[in-house]
PDB file of C-alpha atoms in Angstrom:
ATOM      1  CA  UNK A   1       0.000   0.000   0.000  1.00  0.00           C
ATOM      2  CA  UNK A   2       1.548   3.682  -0.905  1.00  0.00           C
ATOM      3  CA  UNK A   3       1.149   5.428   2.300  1.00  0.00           C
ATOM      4  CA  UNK A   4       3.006   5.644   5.397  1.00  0.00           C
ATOM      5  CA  UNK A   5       0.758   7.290   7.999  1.00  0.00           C
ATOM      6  CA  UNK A   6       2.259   8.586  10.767  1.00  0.00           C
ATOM      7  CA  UNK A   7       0.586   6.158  14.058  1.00  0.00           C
ATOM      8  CA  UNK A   8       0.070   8.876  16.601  1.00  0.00           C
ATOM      9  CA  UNK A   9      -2.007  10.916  13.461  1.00  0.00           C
ATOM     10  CA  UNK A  10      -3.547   7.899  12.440  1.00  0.00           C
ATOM     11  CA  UNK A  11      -5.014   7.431  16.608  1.00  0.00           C
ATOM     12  CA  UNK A  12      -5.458  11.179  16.940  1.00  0.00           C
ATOM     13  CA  UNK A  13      -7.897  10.810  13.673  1.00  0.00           C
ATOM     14  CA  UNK A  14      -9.553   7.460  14.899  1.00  0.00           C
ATOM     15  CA  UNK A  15     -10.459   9.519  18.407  1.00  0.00           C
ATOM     16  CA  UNK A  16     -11.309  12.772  16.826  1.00  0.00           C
ATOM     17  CA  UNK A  17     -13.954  10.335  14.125  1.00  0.00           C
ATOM     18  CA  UNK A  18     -16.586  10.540  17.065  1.00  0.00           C
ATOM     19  CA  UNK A  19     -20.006   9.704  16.802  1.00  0.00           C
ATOM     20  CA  UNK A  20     -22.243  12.748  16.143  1.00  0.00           C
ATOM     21  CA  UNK A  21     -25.885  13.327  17.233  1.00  0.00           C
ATOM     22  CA  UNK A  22     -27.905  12.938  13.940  1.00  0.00           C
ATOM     23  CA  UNK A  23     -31.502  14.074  14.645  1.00  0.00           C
ATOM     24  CA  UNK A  24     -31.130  17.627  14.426  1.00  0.00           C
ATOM     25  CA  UNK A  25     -28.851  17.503  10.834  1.00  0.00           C
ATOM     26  CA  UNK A  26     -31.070  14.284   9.056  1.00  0.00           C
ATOM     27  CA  UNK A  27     -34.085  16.617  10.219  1.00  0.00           C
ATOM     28  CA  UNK A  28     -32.342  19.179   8.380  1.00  0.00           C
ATOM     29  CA  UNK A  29     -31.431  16.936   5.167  1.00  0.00           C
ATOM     30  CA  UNK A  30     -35.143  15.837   4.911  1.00  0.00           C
ATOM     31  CA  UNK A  31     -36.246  19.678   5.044  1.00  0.00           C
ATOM     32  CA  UNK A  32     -34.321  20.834   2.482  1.00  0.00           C
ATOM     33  CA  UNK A  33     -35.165  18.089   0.098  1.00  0.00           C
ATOM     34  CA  UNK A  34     -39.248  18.626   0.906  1.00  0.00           C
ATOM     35  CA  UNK A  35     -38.633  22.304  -0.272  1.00  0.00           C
ATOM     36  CA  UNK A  36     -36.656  20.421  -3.314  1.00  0.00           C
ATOM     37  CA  UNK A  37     -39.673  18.444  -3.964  1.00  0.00           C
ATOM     38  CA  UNK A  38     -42.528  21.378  -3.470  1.00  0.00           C
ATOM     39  CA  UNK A  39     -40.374  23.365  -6.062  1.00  0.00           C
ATOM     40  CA  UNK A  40     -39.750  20.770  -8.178  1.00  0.00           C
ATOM     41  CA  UNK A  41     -44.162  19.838  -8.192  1.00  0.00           C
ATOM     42  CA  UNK A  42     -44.877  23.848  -8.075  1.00  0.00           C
ATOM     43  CA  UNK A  43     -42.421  24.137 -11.364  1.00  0.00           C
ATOM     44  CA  UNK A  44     -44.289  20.828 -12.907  1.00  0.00           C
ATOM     45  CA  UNK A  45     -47.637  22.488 -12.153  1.00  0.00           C
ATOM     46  CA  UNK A  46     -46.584  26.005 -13.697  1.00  0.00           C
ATOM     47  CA  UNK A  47     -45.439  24.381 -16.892  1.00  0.00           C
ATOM     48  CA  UNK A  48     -48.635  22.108 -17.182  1.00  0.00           C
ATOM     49  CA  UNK A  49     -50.656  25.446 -16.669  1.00  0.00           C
ATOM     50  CA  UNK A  50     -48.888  27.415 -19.209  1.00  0.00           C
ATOM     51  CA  UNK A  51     -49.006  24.536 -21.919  1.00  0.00           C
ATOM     52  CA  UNK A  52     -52.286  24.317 -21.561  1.00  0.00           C
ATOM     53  CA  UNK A  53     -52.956  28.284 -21.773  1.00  0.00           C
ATOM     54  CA  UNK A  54     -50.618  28.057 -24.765  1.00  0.00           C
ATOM     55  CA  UNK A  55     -53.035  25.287 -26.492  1.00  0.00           C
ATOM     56  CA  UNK A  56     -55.761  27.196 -25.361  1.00  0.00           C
ATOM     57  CA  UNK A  57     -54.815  30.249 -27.076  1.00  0.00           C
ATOM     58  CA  UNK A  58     -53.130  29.056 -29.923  1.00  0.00           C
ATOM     59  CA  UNK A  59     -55.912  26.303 -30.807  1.00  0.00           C
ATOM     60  CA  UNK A  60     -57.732  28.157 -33.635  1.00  0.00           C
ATOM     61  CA  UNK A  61     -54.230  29.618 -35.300  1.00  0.00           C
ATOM     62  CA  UNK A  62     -53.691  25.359 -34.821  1.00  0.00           C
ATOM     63  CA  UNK A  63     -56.918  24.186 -36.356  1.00  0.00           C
ATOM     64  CA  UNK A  64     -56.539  26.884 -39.143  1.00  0.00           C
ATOM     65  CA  UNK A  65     -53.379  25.953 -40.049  1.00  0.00           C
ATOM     66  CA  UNK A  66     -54.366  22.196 -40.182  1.00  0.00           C
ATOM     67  CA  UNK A  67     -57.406  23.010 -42.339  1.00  0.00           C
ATOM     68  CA  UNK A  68     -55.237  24.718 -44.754  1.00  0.00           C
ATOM     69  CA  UNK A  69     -52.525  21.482 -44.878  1.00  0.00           C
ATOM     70  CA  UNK A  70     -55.412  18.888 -44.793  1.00  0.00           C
ATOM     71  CA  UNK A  71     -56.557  20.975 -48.155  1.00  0.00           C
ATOM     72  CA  UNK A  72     -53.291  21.711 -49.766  1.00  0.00           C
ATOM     73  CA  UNK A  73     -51.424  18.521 -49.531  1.00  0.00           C
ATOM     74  CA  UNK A  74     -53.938  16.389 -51.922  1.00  0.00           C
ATOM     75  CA  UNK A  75     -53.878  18.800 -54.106  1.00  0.00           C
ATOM     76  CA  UNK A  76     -52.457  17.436 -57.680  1.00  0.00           C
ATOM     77  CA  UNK A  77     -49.271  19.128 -59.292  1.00  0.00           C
ATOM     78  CA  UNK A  78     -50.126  18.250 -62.959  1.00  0.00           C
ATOM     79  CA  UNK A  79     -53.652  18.379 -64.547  1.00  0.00           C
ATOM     80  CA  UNK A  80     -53.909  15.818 -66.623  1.00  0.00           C
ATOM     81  CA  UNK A  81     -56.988  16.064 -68.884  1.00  0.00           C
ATOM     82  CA  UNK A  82     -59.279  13.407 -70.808  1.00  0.00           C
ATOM     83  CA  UNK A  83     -56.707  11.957 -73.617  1.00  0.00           C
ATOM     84  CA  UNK A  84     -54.043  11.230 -70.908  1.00  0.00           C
ATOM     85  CA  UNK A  85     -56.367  11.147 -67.739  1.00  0.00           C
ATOM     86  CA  UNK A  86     -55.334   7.061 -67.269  1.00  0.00           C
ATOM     87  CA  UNK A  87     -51.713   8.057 -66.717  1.00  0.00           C
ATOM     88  CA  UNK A  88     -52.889  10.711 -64.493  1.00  0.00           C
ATOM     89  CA  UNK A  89     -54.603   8.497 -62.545  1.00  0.00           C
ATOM     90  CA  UNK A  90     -51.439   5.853 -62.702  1.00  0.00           C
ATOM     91  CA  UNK A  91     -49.542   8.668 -61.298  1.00  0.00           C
ATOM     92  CA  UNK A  92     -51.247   9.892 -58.753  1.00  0.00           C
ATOM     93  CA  UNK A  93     -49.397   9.029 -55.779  1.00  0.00           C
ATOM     94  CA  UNK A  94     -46.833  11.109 -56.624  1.00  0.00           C
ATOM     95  CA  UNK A  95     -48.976  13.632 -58.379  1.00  0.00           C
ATOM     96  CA  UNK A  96     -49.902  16.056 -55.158  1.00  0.00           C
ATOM     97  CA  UNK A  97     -47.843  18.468 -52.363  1.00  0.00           C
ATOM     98  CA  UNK A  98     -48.214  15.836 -49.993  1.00  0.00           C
ATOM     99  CA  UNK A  99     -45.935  13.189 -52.250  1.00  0.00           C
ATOM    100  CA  UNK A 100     -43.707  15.949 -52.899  1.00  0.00           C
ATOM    101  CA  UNK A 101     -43.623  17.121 -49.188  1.00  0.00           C
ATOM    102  CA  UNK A 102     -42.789  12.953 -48.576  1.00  0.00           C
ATOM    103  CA  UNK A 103     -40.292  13.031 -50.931  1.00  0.00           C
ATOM    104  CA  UNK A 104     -38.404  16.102 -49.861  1.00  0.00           C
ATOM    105  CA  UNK A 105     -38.462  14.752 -45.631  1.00  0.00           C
ATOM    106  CA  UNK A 106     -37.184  11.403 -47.173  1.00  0.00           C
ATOM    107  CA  UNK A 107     -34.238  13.399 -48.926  1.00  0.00           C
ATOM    108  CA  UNK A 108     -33.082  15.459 -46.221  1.00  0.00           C
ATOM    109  CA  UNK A 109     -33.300  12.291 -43.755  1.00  0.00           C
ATOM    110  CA  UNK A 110     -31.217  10.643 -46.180  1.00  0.00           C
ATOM    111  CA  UNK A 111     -28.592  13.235 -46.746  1.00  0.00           C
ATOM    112  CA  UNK A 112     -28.304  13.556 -43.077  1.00  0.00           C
ATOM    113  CA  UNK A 113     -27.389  10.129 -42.607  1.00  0.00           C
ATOM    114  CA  UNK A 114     -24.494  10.104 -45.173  1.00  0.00           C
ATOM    115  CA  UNK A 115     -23.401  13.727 -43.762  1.00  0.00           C
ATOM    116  CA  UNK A 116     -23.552  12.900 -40.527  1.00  0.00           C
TER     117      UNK A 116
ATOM    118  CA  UNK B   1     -32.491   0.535   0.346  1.00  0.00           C
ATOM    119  CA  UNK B   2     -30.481   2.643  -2.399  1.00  0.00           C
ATOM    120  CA  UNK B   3     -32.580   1.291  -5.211  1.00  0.00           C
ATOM    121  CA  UNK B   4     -35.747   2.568  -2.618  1.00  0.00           C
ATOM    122  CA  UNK B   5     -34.051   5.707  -2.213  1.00  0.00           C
ATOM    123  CA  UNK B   6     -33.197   5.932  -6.063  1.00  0.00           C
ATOM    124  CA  UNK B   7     -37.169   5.408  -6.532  1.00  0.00           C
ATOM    125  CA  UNK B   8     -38.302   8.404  -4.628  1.00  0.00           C
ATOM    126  CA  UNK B   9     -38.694   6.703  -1.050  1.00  0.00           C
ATOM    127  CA  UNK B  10     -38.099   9.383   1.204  1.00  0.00           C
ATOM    128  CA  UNK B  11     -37.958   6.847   4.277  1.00  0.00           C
ATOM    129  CA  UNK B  12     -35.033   4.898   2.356  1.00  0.00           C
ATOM    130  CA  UNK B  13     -32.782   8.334   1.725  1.00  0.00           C
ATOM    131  CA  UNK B  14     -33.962   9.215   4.962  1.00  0.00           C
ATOM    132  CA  UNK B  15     -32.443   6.086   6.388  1.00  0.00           C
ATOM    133  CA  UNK B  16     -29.586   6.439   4.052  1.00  0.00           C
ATOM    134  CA  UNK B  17     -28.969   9.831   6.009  1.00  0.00           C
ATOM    135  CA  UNK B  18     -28.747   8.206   9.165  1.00  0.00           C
ATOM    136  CA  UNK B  19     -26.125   5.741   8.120  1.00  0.00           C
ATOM    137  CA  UNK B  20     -23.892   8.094   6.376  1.00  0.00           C
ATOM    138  CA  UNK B  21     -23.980  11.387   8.127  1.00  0.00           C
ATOM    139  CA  UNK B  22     -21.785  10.850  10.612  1.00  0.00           C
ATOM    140  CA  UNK B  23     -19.067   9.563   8.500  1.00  0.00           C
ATOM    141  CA  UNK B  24     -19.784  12.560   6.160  1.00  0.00           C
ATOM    142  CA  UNK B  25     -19.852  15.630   8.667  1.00  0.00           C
ATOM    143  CA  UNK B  26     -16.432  13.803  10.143  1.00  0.00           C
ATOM    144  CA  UNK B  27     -15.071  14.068   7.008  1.00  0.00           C
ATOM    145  CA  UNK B  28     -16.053  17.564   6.218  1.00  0.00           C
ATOM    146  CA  UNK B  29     -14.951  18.704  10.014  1.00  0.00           C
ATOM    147  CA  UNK B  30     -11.779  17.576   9.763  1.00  0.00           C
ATOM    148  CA  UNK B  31     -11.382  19.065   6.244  1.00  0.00           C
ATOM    149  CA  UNK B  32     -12.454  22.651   7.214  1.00  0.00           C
ATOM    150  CA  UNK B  33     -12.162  22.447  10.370  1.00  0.00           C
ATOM    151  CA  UNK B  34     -15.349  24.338  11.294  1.00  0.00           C
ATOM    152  CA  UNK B  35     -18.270  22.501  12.483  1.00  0.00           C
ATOM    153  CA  UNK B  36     -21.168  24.842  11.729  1.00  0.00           C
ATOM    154  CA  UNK B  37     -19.599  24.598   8.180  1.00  0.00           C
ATOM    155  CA  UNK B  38     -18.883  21.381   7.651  1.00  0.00           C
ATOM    156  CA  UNK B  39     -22.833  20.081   8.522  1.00  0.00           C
ATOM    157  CA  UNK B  40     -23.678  22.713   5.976  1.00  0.00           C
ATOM    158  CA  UNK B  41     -21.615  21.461   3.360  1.00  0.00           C
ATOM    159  CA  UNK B  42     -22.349  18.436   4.275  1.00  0.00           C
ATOM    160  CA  UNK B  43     -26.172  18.873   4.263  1.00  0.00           C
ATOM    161  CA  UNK B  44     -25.486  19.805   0.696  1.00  0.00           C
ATOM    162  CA  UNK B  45     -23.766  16.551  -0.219  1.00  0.00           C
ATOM    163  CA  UNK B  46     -26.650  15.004   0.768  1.00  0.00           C
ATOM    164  CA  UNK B  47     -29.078  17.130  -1.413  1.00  0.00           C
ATOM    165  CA  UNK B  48     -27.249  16.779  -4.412  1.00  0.00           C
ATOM    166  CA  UNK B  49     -27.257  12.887  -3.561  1.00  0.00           C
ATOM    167  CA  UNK B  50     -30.788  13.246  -3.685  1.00  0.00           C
ATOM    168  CA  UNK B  51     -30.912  14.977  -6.894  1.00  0.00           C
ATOM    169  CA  UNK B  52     -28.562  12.827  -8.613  1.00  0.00           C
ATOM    170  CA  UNK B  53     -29.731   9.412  -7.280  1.00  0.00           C
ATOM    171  CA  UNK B  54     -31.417   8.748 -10.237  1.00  0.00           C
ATOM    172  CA  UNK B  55     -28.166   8.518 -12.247  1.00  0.00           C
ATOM    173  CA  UNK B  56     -26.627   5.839  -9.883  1.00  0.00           C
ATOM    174  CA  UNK B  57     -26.872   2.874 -12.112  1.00  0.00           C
ATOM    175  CA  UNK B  58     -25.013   0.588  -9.710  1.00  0.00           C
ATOM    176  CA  UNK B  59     -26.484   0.626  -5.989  1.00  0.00           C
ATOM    177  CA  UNK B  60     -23.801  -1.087  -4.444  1.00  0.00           C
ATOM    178  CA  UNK B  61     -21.472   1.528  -5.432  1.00  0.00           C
ATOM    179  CA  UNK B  62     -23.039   3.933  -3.353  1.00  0.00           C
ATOM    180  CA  UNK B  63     -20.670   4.623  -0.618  1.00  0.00           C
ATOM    181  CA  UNK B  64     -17.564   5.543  -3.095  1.00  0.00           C
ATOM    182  CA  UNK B  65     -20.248   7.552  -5.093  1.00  0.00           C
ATOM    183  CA  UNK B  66     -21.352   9.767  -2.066  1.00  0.00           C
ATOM    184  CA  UNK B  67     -17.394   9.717  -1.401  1.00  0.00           C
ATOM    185  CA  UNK B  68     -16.719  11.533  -4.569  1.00  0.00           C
ATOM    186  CA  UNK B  69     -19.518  13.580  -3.910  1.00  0.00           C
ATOM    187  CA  UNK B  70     -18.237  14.481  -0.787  1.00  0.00           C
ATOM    188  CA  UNK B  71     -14.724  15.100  -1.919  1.00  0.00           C
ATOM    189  CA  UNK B  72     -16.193  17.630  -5.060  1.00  0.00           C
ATOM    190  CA  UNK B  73     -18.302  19.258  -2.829  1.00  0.00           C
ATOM    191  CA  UNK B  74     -15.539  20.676  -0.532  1.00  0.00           C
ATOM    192  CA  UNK B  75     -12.768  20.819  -3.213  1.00  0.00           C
ATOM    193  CA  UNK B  76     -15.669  23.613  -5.196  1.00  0.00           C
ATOM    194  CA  UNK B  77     -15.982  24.868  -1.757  1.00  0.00           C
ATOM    195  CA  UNK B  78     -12.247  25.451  -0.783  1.00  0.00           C
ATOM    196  CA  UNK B  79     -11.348  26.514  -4.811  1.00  0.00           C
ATOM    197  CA  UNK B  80     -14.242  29.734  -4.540  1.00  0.00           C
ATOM    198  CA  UNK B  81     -13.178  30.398  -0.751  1.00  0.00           C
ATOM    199  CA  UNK B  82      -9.161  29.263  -0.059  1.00  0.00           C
ATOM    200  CA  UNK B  83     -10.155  28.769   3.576  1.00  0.00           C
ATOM    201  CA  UNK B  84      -6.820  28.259   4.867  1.00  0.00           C
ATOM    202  CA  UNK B  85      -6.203  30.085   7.978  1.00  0.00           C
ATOM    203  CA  UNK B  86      -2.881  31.668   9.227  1.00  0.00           C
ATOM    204  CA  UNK B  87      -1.498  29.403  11.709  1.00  0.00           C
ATOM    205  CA  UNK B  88      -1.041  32.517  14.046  1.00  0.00           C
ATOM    206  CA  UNK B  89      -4.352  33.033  14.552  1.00  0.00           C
ATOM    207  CA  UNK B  90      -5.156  29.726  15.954  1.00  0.00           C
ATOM    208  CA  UNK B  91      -4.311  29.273  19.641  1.00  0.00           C
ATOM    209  CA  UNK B  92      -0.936  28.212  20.887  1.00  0.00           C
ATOM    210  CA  UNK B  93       0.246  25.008  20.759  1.00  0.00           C
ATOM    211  CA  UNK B  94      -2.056  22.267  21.256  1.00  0.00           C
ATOM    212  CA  UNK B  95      -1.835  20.762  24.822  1.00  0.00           C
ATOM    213  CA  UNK B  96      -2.422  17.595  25.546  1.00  0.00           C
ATOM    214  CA  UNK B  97      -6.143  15.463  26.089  1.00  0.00           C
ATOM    215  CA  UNK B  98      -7.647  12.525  26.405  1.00  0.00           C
ATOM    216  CA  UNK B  99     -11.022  14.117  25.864  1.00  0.00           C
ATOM    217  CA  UNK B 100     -12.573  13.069  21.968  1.00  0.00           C
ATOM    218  CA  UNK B 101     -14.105  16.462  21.684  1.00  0.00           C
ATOM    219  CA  UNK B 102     -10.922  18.293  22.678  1.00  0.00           C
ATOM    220  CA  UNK B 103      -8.566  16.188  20.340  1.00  0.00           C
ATOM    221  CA  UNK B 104     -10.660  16.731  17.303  1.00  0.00           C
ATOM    222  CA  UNK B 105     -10.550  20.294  17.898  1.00  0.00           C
ATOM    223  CA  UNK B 106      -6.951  20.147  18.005  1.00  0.00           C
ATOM    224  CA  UNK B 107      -6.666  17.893  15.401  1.00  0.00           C
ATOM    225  CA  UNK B 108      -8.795  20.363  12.960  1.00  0.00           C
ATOM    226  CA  UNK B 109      -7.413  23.349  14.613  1.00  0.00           C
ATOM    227  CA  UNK B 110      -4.094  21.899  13.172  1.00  0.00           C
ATOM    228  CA  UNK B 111      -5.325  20.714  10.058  1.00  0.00           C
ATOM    229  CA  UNK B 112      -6.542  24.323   9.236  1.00  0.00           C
ATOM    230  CA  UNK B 113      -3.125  25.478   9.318  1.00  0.00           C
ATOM    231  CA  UNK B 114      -2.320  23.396   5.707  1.00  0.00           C
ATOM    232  CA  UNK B 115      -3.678  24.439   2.546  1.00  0.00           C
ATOM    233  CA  UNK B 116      -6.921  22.841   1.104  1.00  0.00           C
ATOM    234  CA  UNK B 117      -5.306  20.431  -1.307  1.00  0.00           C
ATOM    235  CA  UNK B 118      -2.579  19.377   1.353  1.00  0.00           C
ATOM    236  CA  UNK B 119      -5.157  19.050   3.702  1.00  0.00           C
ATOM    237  CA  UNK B 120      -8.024  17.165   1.832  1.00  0.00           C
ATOM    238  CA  UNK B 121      -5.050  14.803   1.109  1.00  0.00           C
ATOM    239  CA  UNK B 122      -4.044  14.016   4.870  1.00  0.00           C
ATOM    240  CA  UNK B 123      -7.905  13.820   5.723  1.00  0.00           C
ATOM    241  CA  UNK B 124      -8.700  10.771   3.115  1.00  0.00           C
ATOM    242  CA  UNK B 125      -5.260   9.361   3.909  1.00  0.00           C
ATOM    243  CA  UNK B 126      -5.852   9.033   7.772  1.00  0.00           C
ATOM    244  CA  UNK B 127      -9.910   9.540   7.594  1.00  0.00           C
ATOM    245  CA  UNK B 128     -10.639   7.593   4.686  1.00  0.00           C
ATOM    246  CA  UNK B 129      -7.134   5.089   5.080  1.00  0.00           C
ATOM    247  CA  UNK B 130      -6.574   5.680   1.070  1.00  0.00           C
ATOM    248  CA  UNK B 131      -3.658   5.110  -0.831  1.00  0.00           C
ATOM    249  CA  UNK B 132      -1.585   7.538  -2.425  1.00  0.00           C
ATOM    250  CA  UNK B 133      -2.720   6.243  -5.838  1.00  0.00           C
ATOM    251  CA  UNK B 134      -6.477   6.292  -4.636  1.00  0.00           C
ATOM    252  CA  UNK B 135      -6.278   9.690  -3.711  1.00  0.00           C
ATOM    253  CA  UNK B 136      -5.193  11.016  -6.970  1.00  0.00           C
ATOM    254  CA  UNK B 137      -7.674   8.839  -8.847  1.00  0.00           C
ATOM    255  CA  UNK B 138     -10.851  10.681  -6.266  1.00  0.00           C
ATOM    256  CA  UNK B 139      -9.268  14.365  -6.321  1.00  0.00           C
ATOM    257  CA  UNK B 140      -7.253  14.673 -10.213  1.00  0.00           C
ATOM    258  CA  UNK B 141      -4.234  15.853  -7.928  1.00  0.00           C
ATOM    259  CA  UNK B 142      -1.014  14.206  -9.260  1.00  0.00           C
ATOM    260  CA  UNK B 143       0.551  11.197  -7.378  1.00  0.00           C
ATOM    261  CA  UNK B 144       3.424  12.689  -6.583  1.00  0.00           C
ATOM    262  CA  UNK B 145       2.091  15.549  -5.571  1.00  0.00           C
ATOM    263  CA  UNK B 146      -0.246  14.048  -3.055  1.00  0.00           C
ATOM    264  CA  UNK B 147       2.637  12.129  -2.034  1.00  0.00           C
ATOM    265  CA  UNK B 148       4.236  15.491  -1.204  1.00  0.00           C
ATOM    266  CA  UNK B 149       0.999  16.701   0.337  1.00  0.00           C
ATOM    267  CA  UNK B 150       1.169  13.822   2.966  1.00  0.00           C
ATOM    268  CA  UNK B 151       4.872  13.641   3.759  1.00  0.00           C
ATOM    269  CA  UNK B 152       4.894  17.107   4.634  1.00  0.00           C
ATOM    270  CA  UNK B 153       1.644  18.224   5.991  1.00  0.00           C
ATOM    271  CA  UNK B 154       2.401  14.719   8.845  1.00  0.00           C
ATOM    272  CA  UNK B 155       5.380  16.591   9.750  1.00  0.00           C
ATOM    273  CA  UNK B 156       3.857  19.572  10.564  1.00  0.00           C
ATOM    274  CA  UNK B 157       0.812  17.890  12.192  1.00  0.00           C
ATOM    275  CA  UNK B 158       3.251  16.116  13.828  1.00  0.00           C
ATOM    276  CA  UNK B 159       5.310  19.477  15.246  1.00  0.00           C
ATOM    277  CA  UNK B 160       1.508  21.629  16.105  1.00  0.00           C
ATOM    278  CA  UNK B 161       0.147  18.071  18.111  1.00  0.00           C
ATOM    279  CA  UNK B 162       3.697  17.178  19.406  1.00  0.00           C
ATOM    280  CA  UNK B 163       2.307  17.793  23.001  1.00  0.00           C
ATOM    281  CA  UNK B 164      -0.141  14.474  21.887  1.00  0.00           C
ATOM    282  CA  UNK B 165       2.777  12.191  21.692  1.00  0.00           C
ATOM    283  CA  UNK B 166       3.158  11.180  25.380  1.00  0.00           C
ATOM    284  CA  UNK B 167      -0.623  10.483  25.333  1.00  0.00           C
ATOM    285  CA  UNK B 168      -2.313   9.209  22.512  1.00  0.00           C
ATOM    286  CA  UNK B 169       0.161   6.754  21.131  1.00  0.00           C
ATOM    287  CA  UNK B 170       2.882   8.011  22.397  1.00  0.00           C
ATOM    288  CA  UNK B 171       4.609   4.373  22.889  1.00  0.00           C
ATOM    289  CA  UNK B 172       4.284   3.495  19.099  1.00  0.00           C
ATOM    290  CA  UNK B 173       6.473   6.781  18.277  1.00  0.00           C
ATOM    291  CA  UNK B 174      10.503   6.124  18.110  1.00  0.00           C
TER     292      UNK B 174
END
């Protein structure tokens, strides 16, 4: 072993480790972390009531916005009329925003993974 | 009881408290020498025990984990305050007792008189019985350094509680 205590040090520190009365400071511990735990709840509570003012107040802006998507994305890119309507119809899963928006997530995921 | 404790269970840390404390504020007394001081920093080992319990994968490594915890929380203490006090302010040379209460506050009164790193070294070496090597590892202080650390700060603990050596284990001295 690397040390070489000194043997009157070494009693002097065995004497001096006394037992210490515990009631008052484990009272104190358990006091403290209460407070810890009332702040923590109270900071839980606060965030659940401002998310839910935030949904609250942002709902219709939310609903709107969805409205507009659910109507955009099916929209078709290409017209295709009578003469050429069957290949229209062939490709129209990839004919509308919402293939393109599809497309352009499945890029950038894929690009990410070879850059990083 | 750790995995209770890790859980949530109030009664468990609370019992986890109770084992520990003493062993704790000891450590912290005889590092800073100051009792009101050391239960507070103490106290605060024990919070952020609480905080980071969660983290502790292994429950069995516990005790070395509150160690560490221990250790950090007085080494932040001692690097934002430097609490080493002249040695002329602290009364004269320790006399002699038998008395626990009186020999620990000798025993800190001298340990106050080395700087923090010197002194958190001596503490785990006689407190804590680490190695040299083990010392290093817990505090990032080079091993030859703490090696330093020891050799002298024993010789001056030895000169400030030379009036000890006819009492407390006096016949193991040559």
């Amino acid at each position: 072993m690397s040390t070489d205590r000194d043997p009157l040090l070494q009693k002097l520190f065995d004497v001096a480790s006394q037992g210490l009365a515990d009631d008052a400071f484990i009272a104190g511990v358990m006091s403290k972390i209460d407070a810890l735990r009332r702040r923590a709840l109270i900071a839980w509570a606060a965030t659940g009531l401002l998310l839910a003012l935030a949904a609250w107040l942002l709902t219709p802006t939310i609903v709107g916005a969805v409205d507009l998507l659910s109507q955009a994305l099916p929209q078709s890119l290409v017209e295709f009329d009578e003469p050429v309507a069957l290949i229209g119809q062939a490709l129209s899963p990839l004919n509308s925003v919402a293939a393109i928006v599809a497309i352009g997530v499945l890029v950038i995921v894929y690009a990410y993974r070879k850059i990083f | 009881m750790v995995r209770l404790a890790r859980n949530g269970d109030r009664q468990a840390f609370s019992e986890l408290v109770s084992r520990r404390q003493a062993w704790v504020r000891n450590l912290m007394r005889r590092s800073c020498g100051d009792s009101v001081l050391a239960d507070d920093l103490s106290q605060q080992v024990f919070l952020q025990a609480w905080k980071a319990l969660p983290q502790l994968h292994e429950p069995g490594k516990f005790g070395p984990w509150l160690k560490r915890l221990a250790v950090n929380e007085w080494l932040q203490y001692a690097r934002r305050n430097d609490p080493v006090r002249i040695a002329d302010e602290l009364r004269d040379e320790a006399t002699a007792s038998d008395d626990p209460a009186r020999i620990a506050m000798d025993l800190d009164a001298a340990l106050a008189t080395l700087a923090h790193d010197a002194r958190l070294c001596i503490v785990l070496a006689y407190h804590e019985g680490m190695t040299h090597d083990e010392i290093a590892q817990l505090t990032d202080i080079p091993a030859g350094t703490v090696k330093s650390h020891i050799r002298r700060g024993t010789v001056r603990l030895r000169e400030q509680l030379a009036a000890y050596a006819g009492v407390a284990g006096g016949e193991q001295d040559s």
